[in-house]
Coordinates of C-alpha atoms in Angstrom, one line a residue:
Chain A
X1 CA -101.4 -73.5 -33.4
X2 CA -100.3 -73.5 -29.8
X3 CA -100.4 -70.0 -28.2
X4 CA -97.5 -69.1 -26.0
X5 CA -97.5 -66.7 -23.0
X6 CA -94.3 -65.2 -21.6
X7 CA -93.5 -62.3 -19.3
X8 CA -93.1 -59.1 -21.2
X9 CA -89.8 -58.1 -19.6
X10 CA -87.3 -59.1 -16.9
X11 CA -84.3 -57.4 -15.3
X12 CA -81.3 -59.3 -14.0
X13 CA -77.8 -58.6 -12.8
X14 CA -74.6 -59.8 -14.4
X15 CA -73.6 -63.2 -13.1
X16 CA -77.0 -64.3 -12.1
X17 CA -79.0 -67.2 -13.4
X18 CA -82.1 -66.1 -15.4
X19 CA -85.1 -68.3 -15.8
X20 CA -87.8 -67.3 -18.4
X21 CA -91.0 -69.3 -18.3
X22 CA -93.3 -69.8 -21.2
X23 CA -96.8 -71.3 -21.0
X24 CA -98.3 -73.3 -23.9
X25 CA -101.4 -74.9 -22.5
X26 CA -102.6 -76.3 -25.9
X27 CA -99.4 -77.8 -27.1
X28 CA -99.9 -80.7 -29.5
X29 CA -98.4 -84.1 -29.2
X30 CA -96.1 -83.5 -32.2
X31 CA -95.0 -80.0 -31.1
X32 CA -91.5 -79.1 -30.1
X33 CA -90.5 -76.1 -28.0
X34 CA -87.9 -73.8 -29.4
X35 CA -86.3 -70.7 -28.0
X36 CA -84.8 -67.8 -30.0
X37 CA -82.8 -64.8 -29.0
X38 CA -83.0 -61.5 -30.9
X39 CA -80.8 -58.5 -30.6
X40 CA -81.9 -55.1 -32.1
X41 CA -81.9 -55.0 -35.9
X42 CA -80.7 -58.6 -36.1
X43 CA -82.5 -61.8 -37.1
X44 CA -83.6 -64.2 -34.4
X45 CA -81.0 -66.7 -33.4
X46 CA -81.7 -70.3 -32.4
X47 CA -80.9 -71.0 -28.7
X48 CA -82.3 -74.4 -27.8
X49 CA -85.0 -76.9 -28.7
X50 CA -86.6 -79.7 -26.8
X51 CA -89.6 -82.0 -26.5
X52 CA -89.6 -83.1 -22.9
X53 CA -87.6 -83.3 -19.7
X54 CA -84.4 -81.4 -19.9
X55 CA -82.1 -80.3 -22.7
X56 CA -78.8 -78.6 -22.2
X57 CA -76.3 -77.0 -24.6
X58 CA -73.4 -74.7 -24.3
X59 CA -75.5 -71.6 -23.8
X60 CA -78.7 -72.6 -22.0
X61 CA -80.9 -75.3 -20.5
X62 CA -84.5 -76.0 -21.3
X63 CA -86.7 -77.6 -18.7
X64 CA -90.0 -79.1 -19.8
X65 CA -92.3 -80.7 -17.2
X66 CA -94.1 -84.0 -17.9
X67 CA -97.4 -82.3 -19.0
X68 CA -95.4 -80.1 -21.4
X69 CA -97.8 -77.2 -20.8
X70 CA -94.9 -74.9 -19.9
X71 CA -91.2 -74.6 -20.4
X72 CA -88.4 -72.7 -18.8
X73 CA -85.3 -71.3 -20.5
X74 CA -82.4 -71.1 -18.1
X75 CA -79.5 -68.9 -18.8
X76 CA -76.6 -69.4 -16.4
X77 CA -74.5 -66.5 -15.3
X78 CA -75.8 -63.9 -17.6
X79 CA -73.7 -61.0 -18.9
X80 CA -74.5 -57.6 -20.4
X81 CA -74.4 -59.1 -23.9
X82 CA -77.3 -61.4 -23.0
X83 CA -79.6 -58.3 -23.1
X84 CA -82.0 -59.2 -25.8
X85 CA -85.6 -60.3 -26.6
X86 CA -86.2 -64.1 -26.0
X87 CA -89.0 -65.9 -27.9
X88 CA -90.6 -69.1 -27.0
X89 CA -92.0 -70.9 -30.1
X90 CA -94.0 -74.0 -30.3
X91 CA -94.6 -76.1 -33.4
X92 CA -94.1 -79.4 -35.1
X93 CA -91.0 -80.3 -37.1
X94 CA -92.4 -81.0 -40.5
X95 CA -90.5 -78.2 -42.1
X96 CA -93.5 -76.6 -43.6
X97 CA -94.5 -75.5 -40.2
X98 CA -94.4 -71.7 -39.7
X99 CA -93.4 -70.2 -36.4
X100 CA -95.7 -67.6 -35.0
X101 CA -93.8 -65.1 -32.9
X102 CA -95.3 -63.5 -29.8
X103 CA -94.0 -60.4 -28.2
X104 CA -91.2 -62.3 -26.4
X105 CA -89.5 -61.5 -23.2
X106 CA -87.3 -58.4 -23.1
X107 CA -84.4 -59.3 -20.8
X108 CA -82.2 -56.5 -19.5
X109 CA -79.0 -57.4 -17.8
X110 CA -77.7 -54.7 -15.5
X111 CA -74.1 -54.3 -14.3
Chain B
X1 CA -71.1 -72.3 -39.0
X2 CA -73.4 -72.1 -42.0
X3 CA -75.3 -68.9 -42.5
X4 CA -78.3 -67.5 -44.3
X5 CA -77.1 -64.5 -46.2
X6 CA -79.3 -61.5 -47.1
X7 CA -78.6 -58.6 -49.4
X8 CA -78.8 -55.7 -49.4
X9 CA -78.5 -55.0 -45.7
X10 CA -80.4 -51.7 -46.2
X11 CA -82.5 -50.5 -49.1
X12 CA -84.2 -47.2 -49.5
X13 CA -86.8 -46.9 -52.2
X14 CA -89.5 -44.5 -53.3
X15 CA -93.1 -45.3 -52.8
X16 CA -94.5 -47.2 -55.8
X17 CA -91.2 -48.6 -56.8
X18 CA -90.5 -52.3 -57.0
X19 CA -87.9 -53.9 -54.7
X20 CA -86.3 -57.3 -54.7
X21 CA -84.8 -58.6 -51.5
X22 CA -82.3 -61.4 -51.9
X23 CA -81.5 -64.4 -49.7
X24 CA -79.0 -67.2 -50.0
X25 CA -80.3 -70.0 -47.7
X26 CA -78.1 -72.7 -46.2
X27 CA -77.2 -75.0 -49.1
X28 CA -78.7 -78.3 -47.9
X29 CA -81.9 -76.7 -46.5
X30 CA -85.2 -77.4 -48.2
X31 CA -87.7 -75.1 -46.5
X32 CA -87.5 -71.3 -46.9
X33 CA -89.4 -68.5 -45.2
X34 CA -89.8 -64.7 -45.2
X35 CA -90.7 -62.8 -42.1
X36 CA -90.8 -59.1 -41.5
X37 CA -90.6 -56.9 -38.4
X38 CA -91.8 -53.4 -38.3
X39 CA -89.8 -51.3 -36.0
X40 CA -90.7 -51.9 -32.4
X41 CA -93.2 -54.7 -33.3
X42 CA -93.1 -58.4 -33.3
X43 CA -91.7 -60.7 -36.0
X44 CA -94.5 -61.5 -38.5
X45 CA -94.7 -64.5 -40.8
X46 CA -95.1 -63.7 -44.5
X47 CA -94.6 -66.9 -46.5
X48 CA -93.1 -70.4 -46.5
X49 CA -91.7 -72.1 -49.6
X50 CA -90.9 -75.7 -50.3
X51 CA -90.3 -77.8 -53.4
X52 CA -90.5 -74.7 -55.6
X53 CA -93.8 -73.5 -54.5
X54 CA -95.5 -71.6 -51.7
X55 CA -96.5 -73.8 -48.8
X56 CA -98.4 -71.1 -46.9
X57 CA -98.8 -67.4 -46.8
X58 CA -100.1 -64.9 -44.4
X59 CA -102.7 -62.2 -44.9
X60 CA -99.9 -59.7 -45.2
X61 CA -98.6 -61.5 -48.3
X62 CA -101.0 -60.0 -50.8
X63 CA -100.7 -59.7 -54.6
X64 CA -98.0 -57.1 -54.2
X65 CA -95.6 -59.7 -52.9
X66 CA -94.1 -62.6 -54.7
X67 CA -91.3 -65.1 -54.0
X68 CA -89.0 -66.9 -56.3
X69 CA -86.2 -69.4 -56.3
X70 CA -84.6 -68.4 -59.6
X71 CA -81.7 -70.8 -59.3
X72 CA -80.4 -73.4 -57.0
X73 CA -79.1 -71.0 -54.4
X74 CA -81.1 -67.7 -54.3
X75 CA -84.5 -67.1 -52.7
X76 CA -86.0 -63.7 -53.4
X77 CA -88.9 -61.6 -52.1
X78 CA -90.3 -59.0 -54.5
X79 CA -92.6 -56.2 -53.6
X80 CA -94.1 -54.8 -56.8
X81 CA -95.3 -51.4 -55.7
X82 CA -93.9 -50.4 -52.3
X83 CA -96.0 -48.5 -49.8
X84 CA -94.8 -46.5 -46.8
X85 CA -96.1 -49.3 -44.5
X86 CA -93.8 -51.8 -46.1
X87 CA -90.9 -50.2 -44.3
X88 CA -89.6 -52.9 -42.0
X89 CA -86.8 -55.4 -41.4
X90 CA -87.3 -58.4 -43.7
X91 CA -85.8 -61.7 -42.5
X92 CA -85.2 -64.8 -44.6
X93 CA -85.0 -68.1 -42.8
X94 CA -84.3 -71.7 -43.9
X95 CA -84.4 -75.1 -42.3
X96 CA -84.1 -78.8 -43.1
X97 CA -86.6 -80.5 -40.7
X98 CA -86.4 -81.4 -38.0
X99 CA -84.0 -78.6 -37.0
X100 CA -85.0 -75.1 -36.0
X101 CA -84.8 -72.2 -38.4
X102 CA -81.7 -70.3 -39.2
X103 CA -82.5 -66.7 -39.8
X104 CA -80.5 -64.2 -41.9
X105 CA -79.4 -60.9 -40.5
X106 CA -82.1 -59.1 -42.4
X107 CA -82.7 -56.3 -44.9
X108 CA -83.9 -53.0 -43.6
X109 CA -86.3 -51.6 -46.2
X110 CA -87.1 -47.9 -46.0
X111 CA -89.9 -46.6 -48.2
X112 CA -89.9 -42.9 -48.6

């Protein structure tokens, strides 16, 4: 299983763009990169998933370089409600795959 | 948007008692999971379930734990004899590959 490494915490101010980088040096060919968000006492919530290059949806962008050994979650113009823990997860898409959660990145958005 | 539903949201039980945590996965999903999160700690994998059988389980998922899909909609986690250290948030998740998981909002289990 690919091990991921993320910063433990980050602070940002409202309106700023936040980039959270995750390293996954031993990512396998079939692995996808998925980011989740978790608020206190709630289940993790899917944000975005990608395999390579760039993926964008209505809430975030995911940048994956050609070697796929890292990825960056970009949150444009964060607000106070984006304060949460963000998890980078790596795994294949066979369905029986289990995600292994790390400690994630605790993002605190300040007014 | 389809949701994974978990009941109850909070359960308090006495040590040694049996508890059943219930989950209704998204209807067309085929893969089901239970995770738990002890307060202040990371989310831990317990078990995955596919085609009416356990696909994989972690070391945490010992003989005190069992899962069942009693009908076409529910997916349950049973803890036979609860211990204080079983106190945690328990999350159910489901997916139909190749999408990411959808997690439920969790059941907070408090063992006293």
